Structure formats: C-alpha cells, structure tokens
Coordinates of C-alpha atoms in Angstrom, one line a residue:
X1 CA 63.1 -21.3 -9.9
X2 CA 59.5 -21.9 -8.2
X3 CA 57.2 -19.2 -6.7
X4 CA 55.5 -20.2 -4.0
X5 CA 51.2 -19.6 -4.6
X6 CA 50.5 -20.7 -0.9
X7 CA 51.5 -17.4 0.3
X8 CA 49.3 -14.7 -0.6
X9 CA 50.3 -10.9 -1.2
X10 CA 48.8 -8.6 1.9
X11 CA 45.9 -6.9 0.0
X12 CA 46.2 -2.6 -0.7
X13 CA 44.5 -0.2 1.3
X14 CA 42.3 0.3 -1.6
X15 CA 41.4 -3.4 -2.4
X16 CA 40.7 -4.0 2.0
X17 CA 38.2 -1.4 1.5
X18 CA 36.6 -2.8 -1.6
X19 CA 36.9 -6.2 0.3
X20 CA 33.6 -7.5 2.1
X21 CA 33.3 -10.6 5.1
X22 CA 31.2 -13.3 4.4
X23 CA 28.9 -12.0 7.1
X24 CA 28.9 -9.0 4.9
X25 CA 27.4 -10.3 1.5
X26 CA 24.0 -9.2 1.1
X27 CA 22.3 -12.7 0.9
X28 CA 23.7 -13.4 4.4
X29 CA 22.3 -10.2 5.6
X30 CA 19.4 -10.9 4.6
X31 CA 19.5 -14.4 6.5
X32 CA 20.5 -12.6 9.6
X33 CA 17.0 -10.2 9.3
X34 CA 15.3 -13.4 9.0
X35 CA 16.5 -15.2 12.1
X36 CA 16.2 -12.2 13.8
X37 CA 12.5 -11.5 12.7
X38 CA 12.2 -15.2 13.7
X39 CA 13.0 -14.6 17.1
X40 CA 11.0 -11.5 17.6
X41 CA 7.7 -13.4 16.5
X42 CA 8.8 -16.1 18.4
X43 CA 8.9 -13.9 21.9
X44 CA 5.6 -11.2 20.5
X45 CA 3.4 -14.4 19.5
X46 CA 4.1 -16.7 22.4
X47 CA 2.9 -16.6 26.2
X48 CA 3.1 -13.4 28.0
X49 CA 5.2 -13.1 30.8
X50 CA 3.6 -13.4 34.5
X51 CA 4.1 -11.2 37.8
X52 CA 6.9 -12.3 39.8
X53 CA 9.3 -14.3 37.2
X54 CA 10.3 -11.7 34.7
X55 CA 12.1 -14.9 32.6
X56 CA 8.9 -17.5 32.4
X57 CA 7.9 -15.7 28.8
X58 CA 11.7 -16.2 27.5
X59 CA 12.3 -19.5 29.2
X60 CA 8.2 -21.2 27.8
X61 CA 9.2 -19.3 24.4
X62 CA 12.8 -20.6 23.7
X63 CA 12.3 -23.7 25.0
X64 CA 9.5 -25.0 23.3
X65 CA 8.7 -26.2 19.5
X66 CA 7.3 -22.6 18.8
X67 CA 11.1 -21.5 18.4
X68 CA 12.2 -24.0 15.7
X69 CA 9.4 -23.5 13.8
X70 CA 9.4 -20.0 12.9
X71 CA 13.4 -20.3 12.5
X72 CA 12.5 -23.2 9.9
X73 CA 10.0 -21.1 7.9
X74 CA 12.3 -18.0 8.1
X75 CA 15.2 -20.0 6.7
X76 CA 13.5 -21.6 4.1
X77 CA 11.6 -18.5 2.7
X78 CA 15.3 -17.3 2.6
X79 CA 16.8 -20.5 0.7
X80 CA 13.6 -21.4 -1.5
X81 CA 14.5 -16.9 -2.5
X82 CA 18.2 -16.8 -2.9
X83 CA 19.0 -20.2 -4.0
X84 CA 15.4 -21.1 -5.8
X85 CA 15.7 -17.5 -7.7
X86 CA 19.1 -18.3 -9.7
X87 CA 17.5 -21.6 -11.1
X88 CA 14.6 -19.7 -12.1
X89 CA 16.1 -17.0 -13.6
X90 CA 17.9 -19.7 -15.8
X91 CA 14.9 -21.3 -16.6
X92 CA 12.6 -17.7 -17.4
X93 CA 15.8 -17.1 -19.7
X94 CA 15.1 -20.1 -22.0
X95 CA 11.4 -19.8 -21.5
X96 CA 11.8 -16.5 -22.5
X97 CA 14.2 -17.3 -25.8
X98 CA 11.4 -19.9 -26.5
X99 CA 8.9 -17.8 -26.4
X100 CA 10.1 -14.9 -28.5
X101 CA 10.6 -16.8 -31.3
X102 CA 8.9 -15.9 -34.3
X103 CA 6.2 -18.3 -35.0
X104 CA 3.6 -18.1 -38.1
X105 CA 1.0 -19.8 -36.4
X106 CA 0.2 -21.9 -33.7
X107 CA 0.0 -24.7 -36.3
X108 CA 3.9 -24.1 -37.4
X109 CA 5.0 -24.8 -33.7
X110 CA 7.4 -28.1 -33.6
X111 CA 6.2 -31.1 -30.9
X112 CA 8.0 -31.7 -28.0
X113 CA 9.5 -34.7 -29.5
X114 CA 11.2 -32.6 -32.2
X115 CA 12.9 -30.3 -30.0
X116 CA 16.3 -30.4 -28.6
X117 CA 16.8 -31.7 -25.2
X118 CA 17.7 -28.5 -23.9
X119 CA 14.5 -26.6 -25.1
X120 CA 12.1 -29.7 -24.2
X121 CA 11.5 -28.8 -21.0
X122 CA 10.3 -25.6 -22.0
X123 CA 8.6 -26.4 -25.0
X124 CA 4.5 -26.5 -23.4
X125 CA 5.7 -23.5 -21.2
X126 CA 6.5 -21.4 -23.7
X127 CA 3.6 -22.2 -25.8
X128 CA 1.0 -21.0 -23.2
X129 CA 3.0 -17.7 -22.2
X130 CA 2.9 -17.0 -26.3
X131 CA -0.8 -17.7 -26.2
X132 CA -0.7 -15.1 -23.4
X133 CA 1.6 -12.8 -24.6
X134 CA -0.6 -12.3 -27.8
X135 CA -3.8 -12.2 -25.6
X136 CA -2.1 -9.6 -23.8
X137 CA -0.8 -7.5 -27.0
X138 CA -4.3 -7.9 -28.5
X139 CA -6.0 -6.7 -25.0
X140 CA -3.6 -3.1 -25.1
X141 CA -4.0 -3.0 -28.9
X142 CA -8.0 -3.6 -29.2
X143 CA -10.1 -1.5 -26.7
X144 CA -12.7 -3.8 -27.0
X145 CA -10.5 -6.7 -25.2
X146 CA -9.9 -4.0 -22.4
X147 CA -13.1 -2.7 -21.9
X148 CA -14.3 -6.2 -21.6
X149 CA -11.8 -7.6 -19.0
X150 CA -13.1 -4.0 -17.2
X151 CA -16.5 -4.6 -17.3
X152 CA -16.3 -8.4 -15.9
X153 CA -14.3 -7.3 -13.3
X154 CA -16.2 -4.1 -12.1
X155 CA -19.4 -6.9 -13.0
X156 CA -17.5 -9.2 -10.3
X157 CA -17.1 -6.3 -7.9
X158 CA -21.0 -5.3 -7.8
X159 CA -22.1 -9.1 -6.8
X160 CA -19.1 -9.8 -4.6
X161 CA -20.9 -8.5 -1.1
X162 CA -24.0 -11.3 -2.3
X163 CA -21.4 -14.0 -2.6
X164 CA -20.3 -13.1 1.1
X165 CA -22.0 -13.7 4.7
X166 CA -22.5 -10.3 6.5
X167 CA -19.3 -10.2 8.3
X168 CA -17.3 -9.9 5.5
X169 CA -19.7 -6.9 4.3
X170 CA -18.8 -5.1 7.2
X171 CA -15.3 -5.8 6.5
X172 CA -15.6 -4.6 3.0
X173 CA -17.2 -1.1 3.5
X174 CA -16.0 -0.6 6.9
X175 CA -12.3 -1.5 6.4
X176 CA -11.7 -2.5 3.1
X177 CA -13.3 0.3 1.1
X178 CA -12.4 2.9 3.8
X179 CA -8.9 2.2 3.6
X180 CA -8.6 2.0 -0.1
X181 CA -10.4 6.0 -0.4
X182 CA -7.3 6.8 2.2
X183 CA -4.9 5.0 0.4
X184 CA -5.4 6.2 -2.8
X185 CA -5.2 9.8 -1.5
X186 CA -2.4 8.9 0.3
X187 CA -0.6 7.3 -2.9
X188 CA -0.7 10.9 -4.5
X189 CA 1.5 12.9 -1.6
X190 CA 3.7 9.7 -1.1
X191 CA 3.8 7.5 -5.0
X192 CA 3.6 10.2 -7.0
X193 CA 5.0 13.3 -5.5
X194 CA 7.3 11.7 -3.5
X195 CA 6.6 13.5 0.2
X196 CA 6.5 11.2 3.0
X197 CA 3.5 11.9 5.2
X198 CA 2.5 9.8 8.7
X199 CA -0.7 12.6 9.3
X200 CA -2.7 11.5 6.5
X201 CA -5.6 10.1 8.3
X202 CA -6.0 13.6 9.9
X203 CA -7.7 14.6 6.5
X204 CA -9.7 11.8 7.0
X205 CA -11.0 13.4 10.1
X206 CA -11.6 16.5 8.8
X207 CA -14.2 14.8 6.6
X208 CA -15.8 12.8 8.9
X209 CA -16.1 16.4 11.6
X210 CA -17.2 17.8 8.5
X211 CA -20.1 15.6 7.8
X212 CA -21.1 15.7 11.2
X213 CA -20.9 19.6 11.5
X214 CA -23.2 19.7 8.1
X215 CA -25.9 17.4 8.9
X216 CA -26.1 19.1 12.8
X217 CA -24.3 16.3 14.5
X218 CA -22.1 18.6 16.5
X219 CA -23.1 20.8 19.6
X220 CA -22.9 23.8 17.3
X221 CA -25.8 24.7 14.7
X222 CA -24.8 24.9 11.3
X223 CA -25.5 27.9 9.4
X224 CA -27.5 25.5 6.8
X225 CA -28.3 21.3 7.2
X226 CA -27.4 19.6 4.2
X227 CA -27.4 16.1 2.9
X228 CA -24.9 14.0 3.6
X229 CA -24.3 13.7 -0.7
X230 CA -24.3 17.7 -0.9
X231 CA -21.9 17.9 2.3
X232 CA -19.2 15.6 -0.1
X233 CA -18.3 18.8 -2.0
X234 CA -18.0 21.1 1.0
X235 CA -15.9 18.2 2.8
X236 CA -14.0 18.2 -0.3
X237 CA -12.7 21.9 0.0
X238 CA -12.3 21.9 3.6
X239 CA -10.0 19.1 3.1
X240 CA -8.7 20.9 0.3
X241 CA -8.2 23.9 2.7
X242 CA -6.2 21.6 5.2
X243 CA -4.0 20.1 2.4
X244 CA -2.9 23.6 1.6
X245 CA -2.1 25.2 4.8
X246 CA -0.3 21.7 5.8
X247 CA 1.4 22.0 2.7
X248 CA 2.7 25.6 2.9
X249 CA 4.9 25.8 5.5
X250 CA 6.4 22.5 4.9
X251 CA 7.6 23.3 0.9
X252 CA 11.2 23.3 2.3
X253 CA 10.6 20.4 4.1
X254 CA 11.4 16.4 3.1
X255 CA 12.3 12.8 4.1
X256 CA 11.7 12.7 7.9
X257 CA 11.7 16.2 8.7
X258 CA 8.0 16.0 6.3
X259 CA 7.4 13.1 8.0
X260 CA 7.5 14.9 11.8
X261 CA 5.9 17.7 10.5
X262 CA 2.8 15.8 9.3
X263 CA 3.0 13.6 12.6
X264 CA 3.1 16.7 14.5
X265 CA -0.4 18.1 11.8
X266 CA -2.3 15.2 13.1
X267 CA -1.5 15.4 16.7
X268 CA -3.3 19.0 16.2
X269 CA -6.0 17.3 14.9
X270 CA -6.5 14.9 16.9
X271 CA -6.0 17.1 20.4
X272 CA -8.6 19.8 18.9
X273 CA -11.1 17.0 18.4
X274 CA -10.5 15.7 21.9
X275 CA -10.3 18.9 23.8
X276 CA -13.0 21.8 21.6
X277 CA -15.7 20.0 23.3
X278 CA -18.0 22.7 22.5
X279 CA -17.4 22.0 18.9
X280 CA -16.9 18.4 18.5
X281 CA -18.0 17.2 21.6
X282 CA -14.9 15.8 22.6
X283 CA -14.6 12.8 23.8
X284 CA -18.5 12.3 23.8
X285 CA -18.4 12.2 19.9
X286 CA -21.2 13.0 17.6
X287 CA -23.8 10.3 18.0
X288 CA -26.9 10.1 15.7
X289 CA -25.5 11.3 13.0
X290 CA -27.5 11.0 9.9
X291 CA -27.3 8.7 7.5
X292 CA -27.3 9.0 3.5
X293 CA -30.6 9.3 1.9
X294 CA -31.7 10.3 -1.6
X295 CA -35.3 12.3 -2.6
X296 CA -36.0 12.9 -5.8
X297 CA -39.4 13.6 -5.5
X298 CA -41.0 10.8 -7.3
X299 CA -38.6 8.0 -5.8
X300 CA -36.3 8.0 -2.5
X301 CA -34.1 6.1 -0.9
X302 CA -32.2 6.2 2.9
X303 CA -29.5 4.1 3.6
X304 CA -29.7 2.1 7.3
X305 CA -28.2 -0.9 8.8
X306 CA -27.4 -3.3 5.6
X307 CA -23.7 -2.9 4.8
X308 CA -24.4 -3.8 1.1
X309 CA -26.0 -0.6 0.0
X310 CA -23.1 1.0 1.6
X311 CA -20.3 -0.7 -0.1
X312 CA -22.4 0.1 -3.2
X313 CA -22.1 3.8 -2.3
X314 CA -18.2 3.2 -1.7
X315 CA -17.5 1.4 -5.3
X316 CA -19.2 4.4 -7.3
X317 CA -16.8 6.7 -5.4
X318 CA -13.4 4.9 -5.9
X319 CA -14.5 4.3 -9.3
X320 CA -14.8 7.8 -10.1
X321 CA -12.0 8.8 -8.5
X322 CA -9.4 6.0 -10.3
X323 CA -11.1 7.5 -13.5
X324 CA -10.0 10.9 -12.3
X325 CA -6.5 10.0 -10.9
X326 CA -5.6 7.9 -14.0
X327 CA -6.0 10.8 -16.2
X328 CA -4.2 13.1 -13.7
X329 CA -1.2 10.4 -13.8
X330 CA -0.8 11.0 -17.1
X331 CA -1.8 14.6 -17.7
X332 CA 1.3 17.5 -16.7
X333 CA 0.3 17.8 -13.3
X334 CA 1.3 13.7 -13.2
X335 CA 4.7 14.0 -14.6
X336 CA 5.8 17.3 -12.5
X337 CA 5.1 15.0 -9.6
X338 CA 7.3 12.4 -11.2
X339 CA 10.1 15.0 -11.6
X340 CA 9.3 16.3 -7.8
X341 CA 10.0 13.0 -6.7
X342 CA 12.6 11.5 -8.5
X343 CA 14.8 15.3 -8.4
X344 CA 13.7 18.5 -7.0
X345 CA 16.2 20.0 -7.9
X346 CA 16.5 19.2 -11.3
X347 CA 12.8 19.6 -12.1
X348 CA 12.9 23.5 -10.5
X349 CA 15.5 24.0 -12.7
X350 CA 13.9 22.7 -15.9
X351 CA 11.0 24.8 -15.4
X352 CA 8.8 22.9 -13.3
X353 CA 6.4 25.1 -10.6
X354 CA 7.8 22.7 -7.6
X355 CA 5.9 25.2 -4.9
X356 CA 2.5 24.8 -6.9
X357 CA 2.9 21.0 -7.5
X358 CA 3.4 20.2 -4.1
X359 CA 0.8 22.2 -2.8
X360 CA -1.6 20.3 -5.5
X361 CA -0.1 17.0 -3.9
X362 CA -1.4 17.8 -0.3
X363 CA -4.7 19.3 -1.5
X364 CA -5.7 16.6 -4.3
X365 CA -4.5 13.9 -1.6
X366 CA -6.1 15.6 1.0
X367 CA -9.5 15.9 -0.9
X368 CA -10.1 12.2 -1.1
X369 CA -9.9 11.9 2.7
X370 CA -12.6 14.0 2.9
X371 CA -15.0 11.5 0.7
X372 CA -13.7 9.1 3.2
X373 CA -14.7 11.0 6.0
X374 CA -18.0 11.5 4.8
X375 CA -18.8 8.1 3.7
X376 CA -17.5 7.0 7.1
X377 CA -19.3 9.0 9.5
X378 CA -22.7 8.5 7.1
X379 CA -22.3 5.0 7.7
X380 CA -21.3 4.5 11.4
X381 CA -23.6 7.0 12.8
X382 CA -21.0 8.0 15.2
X383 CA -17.5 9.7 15.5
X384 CA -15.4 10.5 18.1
X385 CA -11.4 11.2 18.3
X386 CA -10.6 7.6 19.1
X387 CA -11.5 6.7 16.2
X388 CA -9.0 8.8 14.2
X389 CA -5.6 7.3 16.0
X390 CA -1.9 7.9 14.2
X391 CA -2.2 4.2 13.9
X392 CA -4.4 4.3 11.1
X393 CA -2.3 6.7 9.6
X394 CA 0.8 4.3 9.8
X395 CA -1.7 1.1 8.2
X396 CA -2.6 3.4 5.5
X397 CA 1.4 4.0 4.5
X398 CA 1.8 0.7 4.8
X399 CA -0.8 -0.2 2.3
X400 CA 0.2 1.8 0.1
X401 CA 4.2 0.7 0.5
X402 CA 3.1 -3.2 0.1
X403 CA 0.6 -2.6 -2.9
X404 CA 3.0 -0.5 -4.4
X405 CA 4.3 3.1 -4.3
X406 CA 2.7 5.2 -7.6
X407 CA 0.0 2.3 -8.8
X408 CA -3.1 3.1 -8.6
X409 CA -3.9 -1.2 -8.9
X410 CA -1.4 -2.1 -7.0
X411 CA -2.4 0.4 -4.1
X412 CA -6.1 -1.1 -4.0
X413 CA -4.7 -4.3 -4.0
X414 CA -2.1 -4.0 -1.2
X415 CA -5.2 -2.6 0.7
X416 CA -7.2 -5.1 0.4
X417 CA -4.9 -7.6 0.9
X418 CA -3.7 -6.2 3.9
X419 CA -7.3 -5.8 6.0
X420 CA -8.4 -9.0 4.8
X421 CA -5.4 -10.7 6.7
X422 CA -6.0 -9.8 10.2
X423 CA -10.2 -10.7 9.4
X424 CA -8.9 -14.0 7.9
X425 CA -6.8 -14.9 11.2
X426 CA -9.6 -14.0 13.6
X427 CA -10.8 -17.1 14.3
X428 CA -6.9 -18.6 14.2
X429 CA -5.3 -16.3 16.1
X430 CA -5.7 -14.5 19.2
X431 CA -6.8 -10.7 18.6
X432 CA -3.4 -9.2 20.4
X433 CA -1.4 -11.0 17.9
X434 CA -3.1 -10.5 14.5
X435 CA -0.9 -7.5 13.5
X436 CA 2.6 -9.3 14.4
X437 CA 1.6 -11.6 11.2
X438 CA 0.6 -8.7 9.1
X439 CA 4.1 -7.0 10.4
X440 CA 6.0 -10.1 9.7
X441 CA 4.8 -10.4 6.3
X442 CA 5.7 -6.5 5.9
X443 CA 9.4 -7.7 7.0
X444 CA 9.8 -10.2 4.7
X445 CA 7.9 -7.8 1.8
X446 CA 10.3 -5.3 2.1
X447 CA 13.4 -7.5 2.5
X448 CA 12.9 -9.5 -1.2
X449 CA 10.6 -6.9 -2.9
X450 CA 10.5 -3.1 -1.5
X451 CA 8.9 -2.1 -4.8
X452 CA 5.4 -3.7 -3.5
X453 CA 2.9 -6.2 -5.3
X454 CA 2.3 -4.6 -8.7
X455 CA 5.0 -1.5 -8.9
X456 CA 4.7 1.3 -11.0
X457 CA 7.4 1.3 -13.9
X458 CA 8.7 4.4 -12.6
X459 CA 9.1 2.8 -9.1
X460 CA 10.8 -0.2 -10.1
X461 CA 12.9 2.1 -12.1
X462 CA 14.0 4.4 -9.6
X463 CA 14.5 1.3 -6.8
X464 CA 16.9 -0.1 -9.5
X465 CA 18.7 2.8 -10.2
X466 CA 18.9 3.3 -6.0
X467 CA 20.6 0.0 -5.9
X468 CA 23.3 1.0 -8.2
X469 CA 23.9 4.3 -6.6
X470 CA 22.3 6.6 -9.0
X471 CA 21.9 10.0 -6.8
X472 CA 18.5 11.0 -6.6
X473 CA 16.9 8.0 -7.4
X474 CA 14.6 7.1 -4.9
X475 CA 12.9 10.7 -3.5
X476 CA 11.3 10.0 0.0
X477 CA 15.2 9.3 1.1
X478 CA 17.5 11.3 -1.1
X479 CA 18.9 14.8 -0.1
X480 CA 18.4 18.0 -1.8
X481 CA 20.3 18.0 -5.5
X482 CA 19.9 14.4 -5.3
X483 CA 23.2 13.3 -2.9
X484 CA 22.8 10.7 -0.6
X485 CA 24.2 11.3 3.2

C-alpha cells in the first residue's frame, strides 16, 4: 500500500495563524521599505511640478534615469545587508574562534602555511584583531593607556577649527557644537529616562531669552546687567525652573501622549516669544546683544567676529558637562533612570522615587539647554522666535536616535555626523533637497540598525529583548506594567 506525498494535509487553525506569506518575511519587508523610500526620493529630489500640468513632475521623474538609479542603490544596500550579513557572520565566527585562542606569545603563533585550509583564510585576520583585542584590554585595564587616547583626542579637538577654512568654523560652533549641548540634554529625558520629548529646543529658548534679558537685550530693564559667563548659572535655574513645571503635570504621562504634551510646551514658548512684544520684542528680536568678554583686572579678553574663540568657549562646556553626566550615568540617580525606562512599574515597586527621578530628568536635561542658549545668543548677537522653530527640536531627536539612544559618544557623534551632511552636500546639491538625503539615510538607519551608531549596552539590550517580545523592553513605546497594545 502507497501514500500518496503529493497531496498535502489542509494546515490547523493554529498552524495558518503561525503561518507567514513570502511577502510577509521580514527581509522582504524590509525590501518593500526600500523600493518604496526609493520612489519617494525619486519624486522629493527630482523637478518640481509646473502650473498647468499637474503630471509633468511624475511623468520627467518616472521616466527618466533618476528612477532606476535610486531603485538600484536601494536594492543593493538591501542585498549587500541581508544576503552579505550571513557570510559575514560565518566568517566573524571563525575569526572569532581564531582569535580567542590562547596564544603565549605572538612568537608561538603558527604561519599561514601551517594552518588548515579552513582557518587560512583567517589566519592574518585574526592575528591583528588579537593585537587589538589586547591593546584594548590593556587600554581599560591601565589608566594611563586611557588617559592618553583622551588627551590626543581632546589635543585633536583644540587644533581642529586651524585645520579648517572659516566656513566650516561657523559650522562647528554654530551647528555642530550647538546641537551637541541640545543633544546631550536631550539624551538624558529621552536615553536615559526613557520620556519621549519633541519640545526640547524650547529650553533652548529659554536660555537664549535669558541671556538676552540679563545682559539688557530686551525692551525691559533688568533688575541688574550681568555678564554673559555670570548669566550661565541663572540661565541654568531658569531652565531648571521650566524643566520642572513641564515635568509636573506630565508624571502620568508617556509614549505619545509625553510627546504631545511637550509639542504643545514649546508651541507656548514659542507664541509668548512671538506675541509678549513688550518683553521679547517679538518678532523684532533682541538685536545687539552682548557678546562674551572676560576682565580680570590685569588681563581681559571680549569675544567678536572670529568663530574660533567661540568654538573654544563651546568645547570647555561640553567637556565639563560629559565629565558631569558620565558620573551621573553611573551614580543612583543613573540607574533609577534605567529602571524608569526600561519598567515603571517595576522600578516604583522596588522602591525607586519614579515622581523625583523624572522630575530630575526634565530639570537636568532642561539645564543644559540653557548653556546652549547662552552660548548661542552670546555668539549671534541676535535672537528672535524664528529662530527657535519645532524643527530644531525634531533634528535634535533625531541626533540623538542615530548616534545612539543613552551614549553619551555615540550622541556627539550622531550629531556631528548629522550637521556635517547637509554642509558637505551644499555645493552638490540644491538647498531644498539637502534634508531628503539626511531623511533617507535616517530610513535606511533605522531599518538595519535602530539602536544608532555606537549604542549603549543597555540599549542594545533592551532593542533585543523588544525583538523577542519581552514586555517592557523598550520604554518610549511600551504601556504601563510593561504590556505592549
């Protein structure tokens, strides 16, 4: 007696739930957002549409070569990721095996021509990443390796604006360094507490108005003039101030409700500025504001047009304020945060102060803005409500998103990154279309590595655990008690 194999058994309820399309595999999803995002830069980059013809932008964008080459970069970003990264995770696995084994010295490693033919290949490979892998162990073990590699690099940072033309000093203090004071503020509320805020830059705002309101930039007098280096401190708590009354009636508040809220903090902002013209001016600004100066007595300075001085200015600041945030990382106010983020909930119910912790989120956050401000305002001589736009706010959470969520390095170097690009392309492409690159390279960020440039541990930990359905794992989306809607 024969059974007949060609016929397959109908599948259970239970197994045509559990069974996925083709079309429904992940990898081909993610081929689908990559046409699509092909097409949309296709249509957003290419000639604009004319009076008259409402089909001359589809018919000159589809029809030409401008089509086929973004679909042929999209598809083979997605092929050289999902096919490429199976062959290179077989090859990291024997470079890794290779590497790991226990070796006396670098004398007692075999040649090439000794090895099998499997591990040949891997042999010179492996031989560097073990010189770097003991470099690296002897860099966290000796503190003289690390405070070496820190000093060249902060030695590198100090003459980078004389290794550039003036331009690009402008871009690094009025972009660069600006966005990485936000960002770094803005990686406290968002990396480590875990509270998703789009009003950020209205902190920033705050310390610019405050600066101008100190040094007797506004149409009111002050009750006292100060220098713009003794108005830091006072911008500081008045941020501090704002950080706490945005934060108080929002404890109950997460995921996108937070993220309305906070919208709807710096569209108050922003309308006071523009409409309390007999505070801020309004849409007049504050023009001539003063600049930073130092007087000692016996030696004085006062900072004017050259960027460089500036930038200088900049550096000590985010210096200091890594040095203070690194500690706070680690310190208990840092890992309530981490519980905050990862599990309300559970961290309320383990003790953890979850009213007090979040309202040191907005404040702490909040206070950096407020250098921000300062420095800005001392710098451009100007302010007015224009300049303060949600926009910035959404760049700044984008920043911090690319570099990384909860690193402080990979924050400052998603920054930078990210407002170099559109400086890079000004002479390539036209100015209207220099943020539909930076938003395509977002797309494809977030489609092959939403944990950003150089994650935090945590992060990665929690995106991993999000991806096997652990409840709770990944804060800014997760429901109170950790369950998922």
């Amino acid at each position: 007696m024969t059974t007949d194999t060609s016929v397959r058994a109908p599948l259970s309820a239970a197994a045509r739930l559990r069974h996925r399309k083709w079309y429904q595999q992940p990898r081909w999803k993610r081929l689908f957002a990559m046409v699509a995002l092909a097409v949309v830069l296709t249509q957003a980059i290419g000639v604009q549409g004319v009076r008259g013809d409402i089909f001359f932008a589809l018919q000159e964008n589809f029809t030409g070569v401008r089509l086929w080459v973004c679909l042929a970069i999209a598809v083979t970003i997605w092929a050289v990721r999902e096919f490429g990264a199976d062959v290179m995770a077989r090859y990291s696995a024997a470079l890794r095996v290779e590497t790991d084994r226990p070796v006396e010295r670098p004398a007692d490693v075999p040649p090439a021509e000794g090895l099998s033919p499997r591990t040949a290949h891997v042999w010179l490979p492996a031989t560097v990443a073990r010189s770097v892998k003991l470099a690296t162990a002897r860099f966290r073990q000796n503190a003289t390796y690390r405070w070496t590699a820190l000093g060249a690099l902060l030695a590198f940072l100090v003459l980078l604006p004389l290794m550039v033309s003036t331009l690009w000093q402008q871009v690094l203090v009025d972009q660069i360094g600006m966005y990485v004071l936000v960002a770094i503020g803005l990686n406290v509320v968002i990396g480590w507490a875990g509270m998703l805020d789009l009003g950020f830059i209205a902190f920033f705002a705050i310390g610019a108005y405050s600066a101008a309101f100190w040094t007797g930039g506004l149409p009111v007098e002050p009750p006292v003039e100060l220098n713009n280096f003794l108005v830091i401190p006072v911008a500081v708590v008045t941020c501090l101030i704002a950080g706490v009354l945005l934060g108080a009636p929002t404890l109950r508040l997460r995921g996108d409700y937070l993220a309305i809220v906070t919208l709807g903090f710096h569209e108050i902002v922003y309308l006071v500025a523009r409409n309390w013209s007999d505070f801020t001016g309004g849409t007049r600004g504050a023009p001539n504001l003063d600049r930073f100066s130092i007087d000692l007595g016996f030696w004085s300075y006062q900072w004017r047009l050259d960027p460089a001085p500036y930038y200088w200015l900049q550096l000590v600041f985010i210096v200091v304020i890594v040095v203070l945030f690194l500690r706070l990382e680690h310190s208990r106010v840092g890992r309530a945060w981490t519980a905050i983020r990862e599990d309300e909930v559970a961290a309320a119910a383990t003790g953890v102060n979850t009213v007090r912790f979040k309202l040191l989120a907005f404040a702490i956050g909040a206070s950096t803005s407020g250098v921000a401000g300062v420095v800005y305002a001392g710098k451009q001589g100007f302010i007015n409500p224009e300049q303060f736009m949600v926009m910035m706010s959404v760049l700044a959470l984008s920043y911090v998103v690319f570099g990384g969520m909860g690193s402080l390095a990979g924050v400052i170097l998603g920054t930078a990154i990210l407002v170099w690009l559109p400086e890079f392309l000004r002479d390539i492409v036209a100015p209207e279309d220099r943020f539909l690159y930076l938003g395509g390279l977002l797309v494809v960020m977030m489609i092959y590595r939403p944990q950003g440039l150089l994650p935090s541990r945590r992060r990665q930990r929690e995106l991993r655990m999000a991806e096997e359905g652990s409840g709770g794992a990944d804060a800014l989306g997760a429901q109170p008690g950790g369950v998922r809607g």
